[in-house]
Amino acid sequence: MIDRLPRRFFLLGGVAAFLSGCASKFRSYNGPEVTRVRLYKSQRLLVLDGTEGVLRTYPVGLGFAPEGHKQFEGDGRTPEGAYTIDRRNPNSLFHLSVGISYPNEEDIAFAEAQGKSPGGDIFIHGGPRKGIDPMNKRDWTAGCISVTDRQVEDVYAMVRDGTPIEIYA
């Protein structure tokens, strides 16, 4: 019995280490390069493209006011137009997040002409953390693009900074 005890601890420790590795939010990806991201707001569909075609698609949620192009800080809209993936946040309030280069020069100029701020910090991110109520709606963000936590892990692993993203109405 005493000889089995260290072996049991060793086996249980190995199983625990294996399972904790499976729980990591940081995934690896060794497939084809994502060359472009497309978002179709009206279809609530995010598409990751490679050189040979579509690699993945995901259903999404949008800003709480999903119609129209984001113009001002606090309007609840998701931008439309051509941007790039420009940053990532491993410590996001929303599991993980991948940044979009909104606002661009045109967005800034339009908002300034109206005497307002264009806003910013637009991301593709996971679901809300405990304590953040999405009001049980699909479109609940302040203008970001939401996917499930598992899906944002894929996007975070697959999409590199500098990848173009086209956002269509």
PDB file of C-alpha atoms in Angstrom:
ATOM      1  CA  MET A   1       0.000   0.000   0.000  1.00  0.00           C
ATOM      2  CA  ILE A   2       2.780   2.453   0.865  1.00  0.00           C
ATOM      3  CA  ASP A   3       4.536   1.765  -2.477  1.00  0.00           C
ATOM      4  CA  ARG A   4       1.346   2.637  -4.391  1.00  0.00           C
ATOM      5  CA  LEU A   5       0.828   5.975  -2.658  1.00  0.00           C
ATOM      6  CA  PRO A   6       3.655   7.915  -4.428  1.00  0.00           C
ATOM      7  CA  ARG A   7       2.594   6.404  -7.762  1.00  0.00           C
ATOM      8  CA  ARG A   8      -1.023   7.547  -7.236  1.00  0.00           C
ATOM      9  CA  PHE A   9       0.105  11.089  -6.397  1.00  0.00           C
ATOM     10  CA  PHE A  10       2.332  11.107  -9.468  1.00  0.00           C
ATOM     11  CA  LEU A  11      -0.509   9.893 -11.736  1.00  0.00           C
ATOM     12  CA  LEU A  12      -3.039  12.312 -10.262  1.00  0.00           C
ATOM     13  CA  GLY A  13      -0.551  15.162 -10.606  1.00  0.00           C
ATOM     14  CA  GLY A  14       0.040  14.249 -14.258  1.00  0.00           C
ATOM     15  CA  VAL A  15      -3.703  14.146 -14.967  1.00  0.00           C
ATOM     16  CA  ALA A  16      -4.184  17.526 -13.248  1.00  0.00           C
ATOM     17  CA  ALA A  17      -1.352  19.084 -15.270  1.00  0.00           C
ATOM     18  CA  PHE A  18      -2.802  17.695 -18.509  1.00  0.00           C
ATOM     19  CA  LEU A  19      -6.285  19.019 -17.761  1.00  0.00           C
ATOM     20  CA  SER A  20      -4.995  22.457 -16.764  1.00  0.00           C
ATOM     21  CA  GLY A  21      -3.186  22.667 -20.118  1.00  0.00           C
ATOM     22  CA  CYS A  22      -6.476  22.010 -21.889  1.00  0.00           C
ATOM     23  CA  ALA A  23      -8.064  24.948 -20.082  1.00  0.00           C
ATOM     24  CA  SER A  24      -5.688  27.590 -21.472  1.00  0.00           C
ATOM     25  CA  LYS A  25      -7.280  30.416 -23.404  1.00  0.00           C
ATOM     26  CA  PHE A  26      -4.192  30.671 -25.602  1.00  0.00           C
ATOM     27  CA  ARG A  27      -4.448  28.273 -28.510  1.00  0.00           C
ATOM     28  CA  SER A  28      -1.953  27.525 -31.223  1.00  0.00           C
ATOM     29  CA  TYR A  29      -2.736  27.542 -34.924  1.00  0.00           C
ATOM     30  CA  ASN A  30      -0.607  25.985 -37.627  1.00  0.00           C
ATOM     31  CA  GLY A  31      -3.012  26.153 -40.559  1.00  0.00           C
ATOM     32  CA  PRO A  32      -3.165  28.452 -43.580  1.00  0.00           C
ATOM     33  CA  GLU A  33      -2.570  32.160 -42.990  1.00  0.00           C
ATOM     34  CA  VAL A  34      -5.631  34.354 -42.518  1.00  0.00           C
ATOM     35  CA  THR A  35      -5.250  36.960 -45.265  1.00  0.00           C
ATOM     36  CA  ARG A  36      -8.472  38.908 -44.700  1.00  0.00           C
ATOM     37  CA  VAL A  37     -11.331  39.193 -42.234  1.00  0.00           C
ATOM     38  CA  ARG A  38     -14.835  40.106 -43.387  1.00  0.00           C
ATOM     39  CA  LEU A  39     -17.799  41.076 -41.229  1.00  0.00           C
ATOM     40  CA  TYR A  40     -21.329  41.106 -42.641  1.00  0.00           C
ATOM     41  CA  LYS A  41     -23.308  43.060 -40.060  1.00  0.00           C
ATOM     42  CA  SER A  42     -26.778  42.339 -41.468  1.00  0.00           C
ATOM     43  CA  GLN A  43     -26.040  38.598 -41.486  1.00  0.00           C
ATOM     44  CA  ARG A  44     -24.201  38.732 -38.125  1.00  0.00           C
ATOM     45  CA  LEU A  45     -21.378  36.733 -39.749  1.00  0.00           C
ATOM     46  CA  LEU A  46     -17.597  36.972 -39.310  1.00  0.00           C
ATOM     47  CA  VAL A  47     -15.511  35.318 -42.053  1.00  0.00           C
ATOM     48  CA  LEU A  48     -11.804  34.480 -41.878  1.00  0.00           C
ATOM     49  CA  ASP A  49     -10.328  34.116 -45.374  1.00  0.00           C
ATOM     50  CA  GLY A  50      -7.113  32.460 -46.526  1.00  0.00           C
ATOM     51  CA  THR A  51      -5.496  32.436 -49.953  1.00  0.00           C
ATOM     52  CA  GLU A  52      -7.547  29.388 -50.954  1.00  0.00           C
ATOM     53  CA  GLY A  53     -10.900  30.673 -49.648  1.00  0.00           C
ATOM     54  CA  VAL A  54     -12.898  30.700 -46.422  1.00  0.00           C
ATOM     55  CA  LEU A  55     -11.128  29.182 -43.409  1.00  0.00           C
ATOM     56  CA  ARG A  56     -13.752  29.772 -40.710  1.00  0.00           C
ATOM     57  CA  THR A  57     -17.052  31.548 -40.135  1.00  0.00           C
ATOM     58  CA  TYR A  58     -18.621  32.631 -36.851  1.00  0.00           C
ATOM     59  CA  PRO A  59     -21.980  34.072 -35.850  1.00  0.00           C
ATOM     60  CA  VAL A  60     -21.524  37.396 -34.037  1.00  0.00           C
ATOM     61  CA  GLY A  61     -23.216  39.985 -31.895  1.00  0.00           C
ATOM     62  CA  LEU A  62     -22.743  43.693 -32.554  1.00  0.00           C
ATOM     63  CA  GLY A  63     -23.179  47.047 -30.868  1.00  0.00           C
ATOM     64  CA  PHE A  64     -26.513  47.655 -29.154  1.00  0.00           C
ATOM     65  CA  ALA A  65     -27.494  49.977 -32.059  1.00  0.00           C
ATOM     66  CA  PRO A  66     -26.406  47.742 -34.961  1.00  0.00           C
ATOM     67  CA  GLU A  67     -27.777  49.771 -37.883  1.00  0.00           C
ATOM     68  CA  GLY A  68     -25.438  52.236 -39.572  1.00  0.00           C
ATOM     69  CA  HIS A  69     -21.767  53.164 -39.353  1.00  0.00           C
ATOM     70  CA  LYS A  70     -20.227  54.170 -36.042  1.00  0.00           C
ATOM     71  CA  GLN A  71     -19.837  57.949 -36.006  1.00  0.00           C
ATOM     72  CA  PHE A  72     -19.485  59.057 -32.411  1.00  0.00           C
ATOM     73  CA  GLU A  73     -18.368  57.796 -29.053  1.00  0.00           C
ATOM     74  CA  GLY A  74     -21.274  56.173 -27.232  1.00  0.00           C
ATOM     75  CA  ASP A  75     -23.547  55.694 -30.255  1.00  0.00           C
ATOM     76  CA  GLY A  76     -23.545  51.887 -29.811  1.00  0.00           C
ATOM     77  CA  ARG A  77     -22.823  51.242 -33.469  1.00  0.00           C
ATOM     78  CA  THR A  78     -20.262  48.905 -35.000  1.00  0.00           C
ATOM     79  CA  PRO A  79     -18.074  50.615 -37.647  1.00  0.00           C
ATOM     80  CA  GLU A  80     -18.381  49.924 -41.368  1.00  0.00           C
ATOM     81  CA  GLY A  81     -15.532  50.197 -43.852  1.00  0.00           C
ATOM     82  CA  ALA A  82     -11.944  49.075 -44.335  1.00  0.00           C
ATOM     83  CA  TYR A  83      -9.726  48.763 -41.262  1.00  0.00           C
ATOM     84  CA  THR A  84      -6.921  46.517 -40.008  1.00  0.00           C
ATOM     85  CA  ILE A  85      -6.396  44.264 -37.034  1.00  0.00           C
ATOM     86  CA  ASP A  86      -3.970  46.375 -35.029  1.00  0.00           C
ATOM     87  CA  ARG A  87      -3.591  44.951 -31.526  1.00  0.00           C
ATOM     88  CA  ARG A  88      -4.552  42.202 -29.134  1.00  0.00           C
ATOM     89  CA  ASN A  89      -5.450  42.221 -25.470  1.00  0.00           C
ATOM     90  CA  PRO A  90      -4.776  39.018 -23.521  1.00  0.00           C
ATOM     91  CA  ASN A  91      -6.186  40.641 -20.357  1.00  0.00           C
ATOM     92  CA  SER A  92      -9.469  41.820 -21.848  1.00  0.00           C
ATOM     93  CA  LEU A  93     -12.568  42.122 -19.681  1.00  0.00           C
ATOM     94  CA  PHE A  94     -14.118  39.911 -22.360  1.00  0.00           C
ATOM     95  CA  HIS A  95     -11.843  36.809 -22.185  1.00  0.00           C
ATOM     96  CA  LEU A  96      -9.538  37.806 -25.093  1.00  0.00           C
ATOM     97  CA  SER A  97      -9.832  40.578 -27.643  1.00  0.00           C
ATOM     98  CA  VAL A  98      -8.411  41.535 -31.023  1.00  0.00           C
ATOM     99  CA  GLY A  99      -8.358  45.248 -31.867  1.00  0.00           C
ATOM    100  CA  ILE A 100      -9.679  46.978 -34.981  1.00  0.00           C
ATOM    101  CA  SER A 101      -8.045  50.212 -36.203  1.00  0.00           C
ATOM    102  CA  TYR A 102     -11.202  52.337 -35.829  1.00  0.00           C
ATOM    103  CA  PRO A 103     -11.235  55.325 -36.039  1.00  0.00           C
ATOM    104  CA  ASN A 104      -9.453  56.056 -39.293  1.00  0.00           C
ATOM    105  CA  GLU A 105      -8.660  59.561 -40.581  1.00  0.00           C
ATOM    106  CA  GLU A 106     -12.089  59.965 -42.221  1.00  0.00           C
ATOM    107  CA  ASP A 107     -13.887  58.866 -39.051  1.00  0.00           C
ATOM    108  CA  ILE A 108     -11.882  61.363 -36.987  1.00  0.00           C
ATOM    109  CA  ALA A 109     -12.464  64.233 -39.439  1.00  0.00           C
ATOM    110  CA  PHE A 110     -16.226  63.608 -39.581  1.00  0.00           C
ATOM    111  CA  ALA A 111     -16.618  63.481 -35.801  1.00  0.00           C
ATOM    112  CA  GLU A 112     -14.444  66.564 -35.275  1.00  0.00           C
ATOM    113  CA  ALA A 113     -16.507  68.499 -37.844  1.00  0.00           C
ATOM    114  CA  GLN A 114     -19.549  67.713 -35.684  1.00  0.00           C
ATOM    115  CA  GLY A 115     -17.710  68.752 -32.520  1.00  0.00           C
ATOM    116  CA  LYS A 116     -17.728  65.213 -31.156  1.00  0.00           C
ATOM    117  CA  SER A 117     -15.372  62.329 -30.441  1.00  0.00           C
ATOM    118  CA  PRO A 118     -15.381  59.370 -32.858  1.00  0.00           C
ATOM    119  CA  GLY A 119     -14.831  56.934 -29.994  1.00  0.00           C
ATOM    120  CA  GLY A 120     -12.457  54.013 -30.275  1.00  0.00           C
ATOM    121  CA  ASP A 121     -11.429  50.735 -28.654  1.00  0.00           C
ATOM    122  CA  ILE A 122     -13.367  48.598 -31.106  1.00  0.00           C
ATOM    123  CA  PHE A 123     -12.528  44.901 -30.712  1.00  0.00           C
ATOM    124  CA  ILE A 124     -13.545  41.403 -31.670  1.00  0.00           C
ATOM    125  CA  HIS A 125     -13.976  39.851 -28.240  1.00  0.00           C
ATOM    126  CA  GLY A 126     -15.465  37.014 -26.264  1.00  0.00           C
ATOM    127  CA  GLY A 127     -18.546  36.996 -24.125  1.00  0.00           C
ATOM    128  CA  PRO A 128     -19.057  39.054 -21.006  1.00  0.00           C
ATOM    129  CA  ARG A 129     -17.453  38.103 -17.713  1.00  0.00           C
ATOM    130  CA  LYS A 130     -19.582  37.386 -14.678  1.00  0.00           C
ATOM    131  CA  GLY A 131     -21.178  40.536 -13.403  1.00  0.00           C
ATOM    132  CA  ILE A 132     -21.502  42.102 -16.862  1.00  0.00           C
ATOM    133  CA  ASP A 133     -25.084  41.824 -18.071  1.00  0.00           C
ATOM    134  CA  PRO A 134     -25.503  41.663 -21.871  1.00  0.00           C
ATOM    135  CA  MET A 135     -29.227  42.300 -21.307  1.00  0.00           C
ATOM    136  CA  ASN A 136     -29.947  38.872 -22.824  1.00  0.00           C
ATOM    137  CA  LYS A 137     -29.567  40.334 -26.298  1.00  0.00           C
ATOM    138  CA  ARG A 138     -27.457  39.270 -29.219  1.00  0.00           C
ATOM    139  CA  ASP A 139     -26.359  42.858 -29.933  1.00  0.00           C
ATOM    140  CA  TRP A 140     -25.161  44.072 -26.560  1.00  0.00           C
ATOM    141  CA  THR A 141     -21.713  45.626 -26.973  1.00  0.00           C
ATOM    142  CA  ALA A 142     -20.843  49.326 -27.132  1.00  0.00           C
ATOM    143  CA  GLY A 143     -19.824  48.871 -30.805  1.00  0.00           C
ATOM    144  CA  CYS A 144     -17.566  45.828 -30.708  1.00  0.00           C
ATOM    145  CA  ILE A 145     -18.015  42.443 -32.365  1.00  0.00           C
ATOM    146  CA  SER A 146     -18.747  39.635 -29.907  1.00  0.00           C
ATOM    147  CA  VAL A 147     -18.256  35.905 -30.362  1.00  0.00           C
ATOM    148  CA  THR A 148     -18.106  33.085 -27.821  1.00  0.00           C
ATOM    149  CA  ASP A 149     -15.021  32.704 -25.659  1.00  0.00           C
ATOM    150  CA  ARG A 150     -14.009  29.563 -27.569  1.00  0.00           C
ATOM    151  CA  GLN A 151     -14.393  31.366 -30.888  1.00  0.00           C
ATOM    152  CA  VAL A 152     -12.333  34.389 -29.817  1.00  0.00           C
ATOM    153  CA  GLU A 153      -9.585  31.958 -28.785  1.00  0.00           C
ATOM    154  CA  ASP A 154      -9.542  30.757 -32.408  1.00  0.00           C
ATOM    155  CA  VAL A 155      -9.568  34.302 -33.819  1.00  0.00           C
ATOM    156  CA  TYR A 156      -6.813  35.375 -31.411  1.00  0.00           C
ATOM    157  CA  ALA A 157      -4.634  32.445 -32.521  1.00  0.00           C
ATOM    158  CA  MET A 158      -5.366  32.682 -36.248  1.00  0.00           C
ATOM    159  CA  VAL A 159      -5.480  36.401 -37.107  1.00  0.00           C
ATOM    160  CA  ARG A 160      -2.236  38.399 -37.042  1.00  0.00           C
ATOM    161  CA  ASP A 161      -1.839  42.121 -36.469  1.00  0.00           C
ATOM    162  CA  GLY A 162      -1.883  43.917 -39.816  1.00  0.00           C
ATOM    163  CA  THR A 163      -4.590  41.671 -41.327  1.00  0.00           C
ATOM    164  CA  PRO A 164      -7.189  43.740 -43.205  1.00  0.00           C
ATOM    165  CA  ILE A 165     -10.783  43.644 -41.986  1.00  0.00           C
ATOM    166  CA  GLU A 166     -13.687  44.778 -44.154  1.00  0.00           C
ATOM    167  CA  ILE A 167     -16.932  45.543 -42.354  1.00  0.00           C
ATOM    168  CA  TYR A 168     -20.073  45.602 -44.497  1.00  0.00           C
ATOM    169  CA  ALA A 169     -23.557  46.844 -43.616  1.00  0.00           C
TER     170      ALA A 169
END
